[in-house]
PDB file of C-alpha atoms in Angstrom:
ATOM      1  CA  MET A   1      70.630 189.396  -5.890  1.00 38.00           C
ATOM      2  CA  ARG A   2      69.567 187.771  -2.649  1.00 38.00           C
ATOM      3  CA  LYS A   3      65.908 188.120  -1.737  1.00 36.00           C
ATOM      4  CA  ALA A   4      65.253 190.624   1.001  1.00 36.00           C
ATOM      5  CA  THR A   5      64.005 188.944   4.128  1.00 32.00           C
ATOM      6  CA  PHE A   6      63.251 192.201   5.860  1.00 33.00           C
ATOM      7  CA  LEU A   7      62.754 194.535   2.907  1.00 36.00           C
ATOM      8  CA  PHE A   8      60.378 196.856   4.768  1.00 30.00           C
ATOM      9  CA  ILE A   9      63.122 197.483   7.365  1.00 33.00           C
ATOM     10  CA  SER A  10      65.621 198.396   4.654  1.00 38.00           C
ATOM     11  CA  LEU A  11      63.189 200.811   3.020  1.00 38.00           C
ATOM     12  CA  ILE A  12      62.709 202.636   6.304  1.00 33.00           C
ATOM     13  CA  THR A  13      66.492 202.770   6.679  1.00 38.00           C
ATOM     14  CA  LEU A  14      66.951 204.190   3.190  1.00 43.00           C
ATOM     15  CA  ALA A  15      64.380 206.880   3.779  1.00 37.00           C
ATOM     16  CA  GLY A  16      66.457 208.372   6.555  1.00 39.00           C
ATOM     17  CA  CYS A  17      69.946 207.529   5.394  1.00 42.00           C
ATOM     18  CA  ILE A  18      71.113 211.052   4.569  1.00 40.00           C
ATOM     19  CA  GLN A  19      71.481 212.240   8.180  1.00 43.00           C
ATOM     20  CA  TYR A  20      74.299 210.948  10.407  1.00 42.00           C
ATOM     21  CA  GLN A  21      75.510 211.974  13.823  1.00 40.00           C
ATOM     22  CA  ASP A  22      78.970 210.540  13.142  1.00 53.00           C
ATOM     23  CA  GLU A  23      80.055 210.519   9.506  1.00 58.00           C
ATOM     24  CA  GLY A  24      82.842 208.062  10.339  1.00 60.00           C
ATOM     25  CA  LYS A  25      80.383 205.360  11.450  1.00 81.00           C
ATOM     26  CA  LEU A  26      78.151 204.819   8.462  1.00 92.00           C
ATOM     27  CA  PRO A  27      75.560 202.039   8.633  1.00 93.00           C
ATOM     28  CA  ILE A  28      75.416 199.173   6.174  1.00 94.00           C
ATOM     29  CA  LEU A  29      72.269 199.737   4.130  1.00 94.00           C
ATOM     30  CA  GLY A  30      69.877 197.480   2.296  1.00 93.00           C
ATOM     31  CA  PRO A  31      68.166 194.181   2.997  1.00 92.00           C
ATOM     32  CA  ARG A  32      69.947 191.614   5.137  1.00 86.00           C
ATOM     33  CA  GLU A  33      69.555 187.996   6.097  1.00 83.00           C
ATOM     34  CA  ALA A  34      70.303 185.934   9.193  1.00 78.00           C
ATOM     35  CA  GLU A  35      72.701 183.052   8.560  1.00 72.00           C
ATOM     36  CA  HIS A  36      72.839 180.249  11.118  1.00 67.00           C
ATOM     37  CA  LYS A  37      76.222 178.632  11.788  1.00 66.00           C
ATOM     38  CA  THR A  38      77.546 176.015  14.182  1.00 68.00           C
ATOM     39  CA  VAL A  39      81.021 176.779  15.561  1.00 68.00           C
ATOM     40  CA  ASP A  40      82.612 174.558  18.201  1.00 66.00           C
ATOM     41  CA  GLY A  41      79.221 173.053  18.886  1.00 67.00           C
ATOM     42  CA  LYS A  42      77.578 176.408  19.419  1.00 70.00           C
ATOM     43  CA  ASP A  43      74.755 177.813  17.299  1.00 69.00           C
ATOM     44  CA  LEU A  44      75.644 181.283  16.061  1.00 69.00           C
ATOM     45  CA  ILE A  45      73.778 183.790  13.937  1.00 76.00           C
ATOM     46  CA  ASP A  46      75.686 185.962  11.451  1.00 76.00           C
ATOM     47  CA  THR A  47      74.204 188.866   9.537  1.00 87.00           C
ATOM     48  CA  VAL A  48      74.608 188.577   5.778  1.00 87.00           C
ATOM     49  CA  TYR A  49      74.472 192.067   4.274  1.00 93.00           C
ATOM     50  CA  HIS A  50      73.265 193.058   0.848  1.00 95.00           C
ATOM     51  CA  THR A  51      76.100 193.569  -1.652  1.00 97.00           C
ATOM     52  CA  ILE A  52      76.160 194.863  -5.213  1.00 98.00           C
ATOM     53  CA  ASP A  53      75.538 192.062  -7.720  1.00 98.00           C
ATOM     54  CA  ASN A  54      78.332 190.928 -10.009  1.00 98.00           C
ATOM     55  CA  PHE A  55      78.654 193.179 -13.045  1.00 98.00           C
ATOM     56  CA  GLN A  56      80.883 193.721 -16.057  1.00 98.00           C
ATOM     57  CA  PHE A  57      80.786 196.858 -18.184  1.00 98.00           C
ATOM     58  CA  VAL A  58      83.061 198.757 -20.568  1.00 98.00           C
ATOM     59  CA  ASN A  59      84.452 202.193 -19.694  1.00 98.00           C
ATOM     60  CA  GLN A  60      85.415 205.237 -21.760  1.00 98.00           C
ATOM     61  CA  ASP A  61      88.764 203.645 -22.661  1.00 98.00           C
ATOM     62  CA  SER A  62      87.156 200.351 -23.750  1.00 98.00           C
ATOM     63  CA  ALA A  63      88.522 198.680 -20.605  1.00 98.00           C
ATOM     64  CA  ILE A  64      86.522 196.086 -18.672  1.00 98.00           C
ATOM     65  CA  VAL A  65      85.140 197.365 -15.358  1.00 98.00           C
ATOM     66  CA  ASN A  66      83.736 194.881 -12.850  1.00 98.00           C
ATOM     67  CA  ASN A  67      83.443 194.252  -9.124  1.00 97.00           C
ATOM     68  CA  GLU A  68      87.130 193.391  -8.899  1.00 97.00           C
ATOM     69  CA  THR A  69      87.983 196.891 -10.142  1.00 97.00           C
ATOM     70  CA  PHE A  70      86.757 198.275  -6.808  1.00 97.00           C
ATOM     71  CA  LYS A  71      87.701 195.437  -4.470  1.00 96.00           C
ATOM     72  CA  GLY A  72      89.093 196.819  -1.220  1.00 96.00           C
ATOM     73  CA  LYS A  73      88.242 200.416  -2.190  1.00 96.00           C
ATOM     74  CA  TYR A  74      85.381 202.778  -1.521  1.00 97.00           C
ATOM     75  CA  TYR A  75      83.651 204.144  -4.584  1.00 98.00           C
ATOM     76  CA  VAL A  76      80.905 206.624  -5.448  1.00 98.00           C
ATOM     77  CA  ALA A  77      78.364 205.399  -7.999  1.00 98.00           C
ATOM     78  CA  ASP A  78      75.638 207.160  -9.921  1.00 98.00           C
ATOM     79  CA  PHE A  79      73.374 206.777 -12.966  1.00 98.00           C
ATOM     80  CA  PHE A  80      73.191 209.392 -15.721  1.00 98.00           C
ATOM     81  CA  PHE A  81      73.134 209.974 -19.480  1.00 98.00           C
ATOM     82  CA  THR A  82      75.196 212.437 -21.462  1.00 97.00           C
ATOM     83  CA  SER A  83      72.268 214.201 -23.140  1.00 96.00           C
ATOM     84  CA  CYS A  84      70.300 214.573 -19.898  1.00 96.00           C
ATOM     85  CA  PRO A  85      68.619 218.015 -19.840  1.00 95.00           C
ATOM     86  CA  THR A  86      67.820 218.075 -16.123  1.00 95.00           C
ATOM     87  CA  ILE A  87      69.783 216.810 -13.109  1.00 97.00           C
ATOM     88  CA  CYS A  88      72.761 215.031 -14.710  1.00 97.00           C
ATOM     89  CA  PRO A  89      74.916 218.128 -15.322  1.00 96.00           C
ATOM     90  CA  ILE A  90      74.488 219.104 -11.658  1.00 97.00           C
ATOM     91  CA  MET A  91      75.295 215.590 -10.489  1.00 97.00           C
ATOM     92  CA  SER A  92      78.392 215.384 -12.689  1.00 97.00           C
ATOM     93  CA  ALA A  93      79.588 218.783 -11.452  1.00 97.00           C
ATOM     94  CA  ASN A  94      79.208 217.643  -7.847  1.00 98.00           C
ATOM     95  CA  MET A  95      80.937 214.336  -8.586  1.00 98.00           C
ATOM     96  CA  LEU A  96      83.754 216.346 -10.152  1.00 98.00           C
ATOM     97  CA  THR A  97      84.068 218.357  -6.940  1.00 97.00           C
ATOM     98  CA  LEU A  98      84.481 215.113  -4.996  1.00 98.00           C
ATOM     99  CA  TYR A  99      86.931 213.795  -7.589  1.00 98.00           C
ATOM    100  CA  ASP A 100      89.050 216.933  -7.304  1.00 97.00           C
ATOM    101  CA  ASP A 101      88.904 217.048  -3.501  1.00 96.00           C
ATOM    102  CA  PHE A 102      90.124 213.449  -3.229  1.00 97.00           C
ATOM    103  CA  LYS A 103      92.460 213.456  -6.209  1.00 92.00           C
ATOM    104  CA  GLY A 104      95.368 212.051  -4.229  1.00 88.00           C
ATOM    105  CA  GLU A 105      93.327 209.322  -2.543  1.00 94.00           C
ATOM    106  CA  PRO A 106      93.938 205.904  -4.178  1.00 93.00           C
ATOM    107  CA  ASN A 107      91.255 204.191  -2.099  1.00 95.00           C
ATOM    108  CA  LEU A 108      88.365 206.193  -3.542  1.00 98.00           C
ATOM    109  CA  ASN A 109      87.066 205.694  -7.077  1.00 98.00           C
ATOM    110  CA  PHE A 110      84.036 206.855  -9.055  1.00 98.00           C
ATOM    111  CA  LEU A 111      81.629 204.911 -11.273  1.00 98.00           C
ATOM    112  CA  SER A 112      79.008 206.489 -13.534  1.00 98.00           C
ATOM    113  CA  HIS A 113      76.609 204.207 -15.428  1.00 98.00           C
ATOM    114  CA  THR A 114      74.948 205.571 -18.537  1.00 98.00           C
ATOM    115  CA  ILE A 115      71.299 204.574 -18.873  1.00 98.00           C
ATOM    116  CA  ASP A 116      71.152 205.675 -22.526  1.00 97.00           C
ATOM    117  CA  THR A 117      72.975 202.694 -23.992  1.00 96.00           C
ATOM    118  CA  ARG A 118      71.841 203.482 -27.549  1.00 95.00           C
ATOM    119  CA  HIS A 119      73.467 206.901 -27.723  1.00 97.00           C
ATOM    120  CA  ASP A 120      76.203 206.814 -25.090  1.00 98.00           C
ATOM    121  CA  SER A 121      78.821 204.723 -26.858  1.00 98.00           C
ATOM    122  CA  VAL A 122      82.378 204.332 -25.630  1.00 98.00           C
ATOM    123  CA  LYS A 123      83.356 207.195 -27.939  1.00 98.00           C
ATOM    124  CA  VAL A 124      80.650 209.467 -26.523  1.00 98.00           C
ATOM    125  CA  LEU A 125      81.612 208.596 -22.934  1.00 98.00           C
ATOM    126  CA  LYS A 126      85.269 209.304 -23.746  1.00 98.00           C
ATOM    127  CA  ARG A 127      84.361 212.723 -25.079  1.00 98.00           C
ATOM    128  CA  TYR A 128      82.251 213.407 -21.988  1.00 98.00           C
ATOM    129  CA  SER A 129      84.993 212.379 -19.544  1.00 98.00           C
ATOM    130  CA  THR A 130      87.618 214.338 -21.482  1.00 97.00           C
ATOM    131  CA  LYS A 131      85.454 217.452 -21.262  1.00 97.00           C
ATOM    132  CA  LEU A 132      85.333 216.988 -17.476  1.00 97.00           C
ATOM    133  CA  GLY A 133      89.086 216.515 -17.402  1.00 97.00           C
ATOM    134  CA  VAL A 134      89.043 213.244 -15.447  1.00 97.00           C
ATOM    135  CA  SER A 135      91.144 210.111 -15.638  1.00 92.00           C
ATOM    136  CA  SER A 136      89.683 206.674 -16.304  1.00 92.00           C
ATOM    137  CA  ASP A 137      91.938 205.088 -13.699  1.00 93.00           C
ATOM    138  CA  ARG A 138      89.796 206.755 -11.025  1.00 96.00           C
ATOM    139  CA  TRP A 139      86.487 207.700 -12.648  1.00 98.00           C
ATOM    140  CA  HIS A 140      84.869 205.127 -14.907  1.00 98.00           C
ATOM    141  CA  PHE A 141      82.025 206.046 -17.246  1.00 98.00           C
ATOM    142  CA  VAL A 142      80.539 202.727 -18.267  1.00 98.00           C
ATOM    143  CA  THR A 143      78.092 201.294 -20.752  1.00 98.00           C
ATOM    144  CA  GLY A 144      76.801 197.810 -21.493  1.00 98.00           C
ATOM    145  CA  PRO A 145      73.621 195.929 -22.391  1.00 97.00           C
ATOM    146  CA  LYS A 146      70.572 197.926 -21.362  1.00 96.00           C
ATOM    147  CA  ASP A 147      69.113 195.137 -19.263  1.00 97.00           C
ATOM    148  CA  ASP A 148      72.391 194.763 -17.376  1.00 98.00           C
ATOM    149  CA  ILE A 149      72.563 198.486 -16.610  1.00 97.00           C
ATOM    150  CA  TYR A 150      68.960 198.610 -15.414  1.00 97.00           C
ATOM    151  CA  GLY A 151      69.475 195.390 -13.485  1.00 97.00           C
ATOM    152  CA  ILE A 152      72.494 196.709 -11.606  1.00 98.00           C
ATOM    153  CA  ALA A 153      70.537 199.861 -10.732  1.00 98.00           C
ATOM    154  CA  LYS A 154      68.110 197.614  -8.863  1.00 97.00           C
ATOM    155  CA  SER A 155      71.065 196.087  -7.013  1.00 97.00           C
ATOM    156  CA  TYR A 156      72.058 199.602  -5.911  1.00 98.00           C
ATOM    157  CA  LEU A 157      68.403 199.965  -4.812  1.00 97.00           C
ATOM    158  CA  VAL A 158      67.807 202.967  -7.092  1.00 97.00           C
ATOM    159  CA  SER A 159      65.689 203.593 -10.189  1.00 93.00           C
ATOM    160  CA  ALA A 160      66.844 203.769 -13.807  1.00 95.00           C
ATOM    161  CA  LYS A 161      64.580 203.208 -16.803  1.00 92.00           C
ATOM    162  CA  GLU A 162      63.181 204.570 -20.024  1.00 93.00           C
ATOM    163  CA  ASP A 163      60.240 206.928 -19.689  1.00 92.00           C
ATOM    164  CA  LYS A 164      58.921 208.686 -22.766  1.00 91.00           C
ATOM    165  CA  ASN A 165      57.160 211.254 -20.575  1.00 92.00           C
ATOM    166  CA  SER A 166      60.354 212.359 -18.830  1.00 92.00           C
ATOM    167  CA  PRO A 167      62.764 214.994 -20.199  1.00 90.00           C
ATOM    168  CA  GLY A 168      65.303 213.239 -22.397  1.00 92.00           C
ATOM    169  CA  GLY A 169      63.278 210.022 -22.412  1.00 94.00           C
ATOM    170  CA  TYR A 170      64.739 208.517 -19.233  1.00 94.00           C
ATOM    171  CA  ILE A 171      64.145 208.625 -15.516  1.00 93.00           C
ATOM    172  CA  HIS A 172      66.780 207.841 -12.882  1.00 95.00           C
ATOM    173  CA  SER A 173      67.780 208.424  -9.315  1.00 94.00           C
ATOM    174  CA  GLY A 174      69.712 211.560  -8.403  1.00 96.00           C
ATOM    175  CA  ALA A 175      71.581 209.726  -5.673  1.00 98.00           C
ATOM    176  CA  LEU A 176      75.321 209.476  -5.241  1.00 98.00           C
ATOM    177  CA  ILE A 177      75.854 206.066  -3.690  1.00 98.00           C
ATOM    178  CA  LEU A 178      78.810 205.354  -1.412  1.00 98.00           C
ATOM    179  CA  VAL A 179      79.914 201.707  -1.600  1.00 98.00           C
ATOM    180  CA  ASP A 180      82.637 200.113   0.505  1.00 97.00           C
ATOM    181  CA  GLY A 181      85.431 197.722  -0.443  1.00 95.00           C
ATOM    182  CA  GLN A 182      83.192 194.714   0.196  1.00 96.00           C
ATOM    183  CA  GLY A 183      80.502 195.934  -2.189  1.00 97.00           C
ATOM    184  CA  ARG A 184      78.148 197.030   0.582  1.00 97.00           C
ATOM    185  CA  ILE A 185      76.066 200.218   0.321  1.00 98.00           C
ATOM    186  CA  ARG A 186      77.038 202.616   3.096  1.00 97.00           C
ATOM    187  CA  ALA A 187      75.245 205.864   2.245  1.00 97.00           C
ATOM    188  CA  TYR A 188      73.087 207.760  -0.228  1.00 97.00           C
ATOM    189  CA  TYR A 189      73.395 211.478  -0.850  1.00 98.00           C
ATOM    190  CA  ASP A 190      71.356 213.767  -3.085  1.00 97.00           C
ATOM    191  CA  GLY A 191      73.710 214.530  -5.967  1.00 97.00           C
ATOM    192  CA  THR A 192      71.898 217.774  -6.756  1.00 97.00           C
ATOM    193  CA  LYS A 193      72.200 219.396  -3.310  1.00 97.00           C
ATOM    194  CA  GLU A 194      75.312 221.243  -2.190  1.00 95.00           C
ATOM    195  CA  GLU A 195      74.620 220.546   1.482  1.00 96.00           C
ATOM    196  CA  ASP A 196      74.580 216.802   0.807  1.00 97.00           C
ATOM    197  CA  ILE A 197      77.895 217.016  -1.036  1.00 97.00           C
ATOM    198  CA  VAL A 198      79.399 218.759   2.003  1.00 97.00           C
ATOM    199  CA  LYS A 199      78.113 215.920   4.218  1.00 96.00           C
ATOM    200  CA  MET A 200      79.486 213.357   1.800  1.00 97.00           C
ATOM    201  CA  LYS A 201      82.934 214.960   1.834  1.00 96.00           C
ATOM    202  CA  ARG A 202      82.996 214.835   5.628  1.00 96.00           C
ATOM    203  CA  ALA A 203      81.888 211.208   5.641  1.00 96.00           C
ATOM    204  CA  ILE A 204      84.494 210.144   3.075  1.00 96.00           C
ATOM    205  CA  LYS A 205      87.279 211.929   4.926  1.00 95.00           C
ATOM    206  CA  ALA A 206      86.229 210.250   8.157  1.00 94.00           C
ATOM    207  CA  ILE A 207      86.060 206.710   6.777  1.00 93.00           C
ATOM    208  CA  LEU A 208      89.284 206.973   4.765  1.00 92.00           C
ATOM    209  CA  SER A 209      91.173 208.194   7.845  1.00 88.00           C
ATOM    210  CA  GLN A 210      90.215 205.095   9.868  1.00 83.00           C
TER     211      GLN A 210
END
């Protein structure tokens, strides 16, 4: 992941990223860098935006899921674990609402990363997704090496780690993260709050209609 040149600016942006005046014009979030170019003898400055690092995981059908899986599509990402006793069931229920509302939309996918890589095997993730009644061609539940999962969480600019003092032994963000077809973070929504899910639906409808 590229080093953040103006990390303090991105943190201020993230703190207020839930509220938008126009859901169809979402900002590009995260750290960014200035790239100097010379075109036709002129010095130009381009903005290089933060993108999700390269990743490769395995989903509930034992299929490889990587950045190319979502190329050119928006997707909603989150972090969870199947035995989570606190916010995960609420987050999954709200993700399912989004999945159902956009069932006929091929340009929107969903990606849930388990942070309990010891317990949440492919078989366990398959059972979990089957219980929800979702298809792996649109909603991927993925696992992989623990360090890779925790590393990609940092690339999404959210937390995910073991914590023996937390219920279930893990701590993670409750955010639903909207990522565009270029791998850029466009919005965060609280996956446990109904009002945020309503905002997210409006935003997704607006951007997919453009």
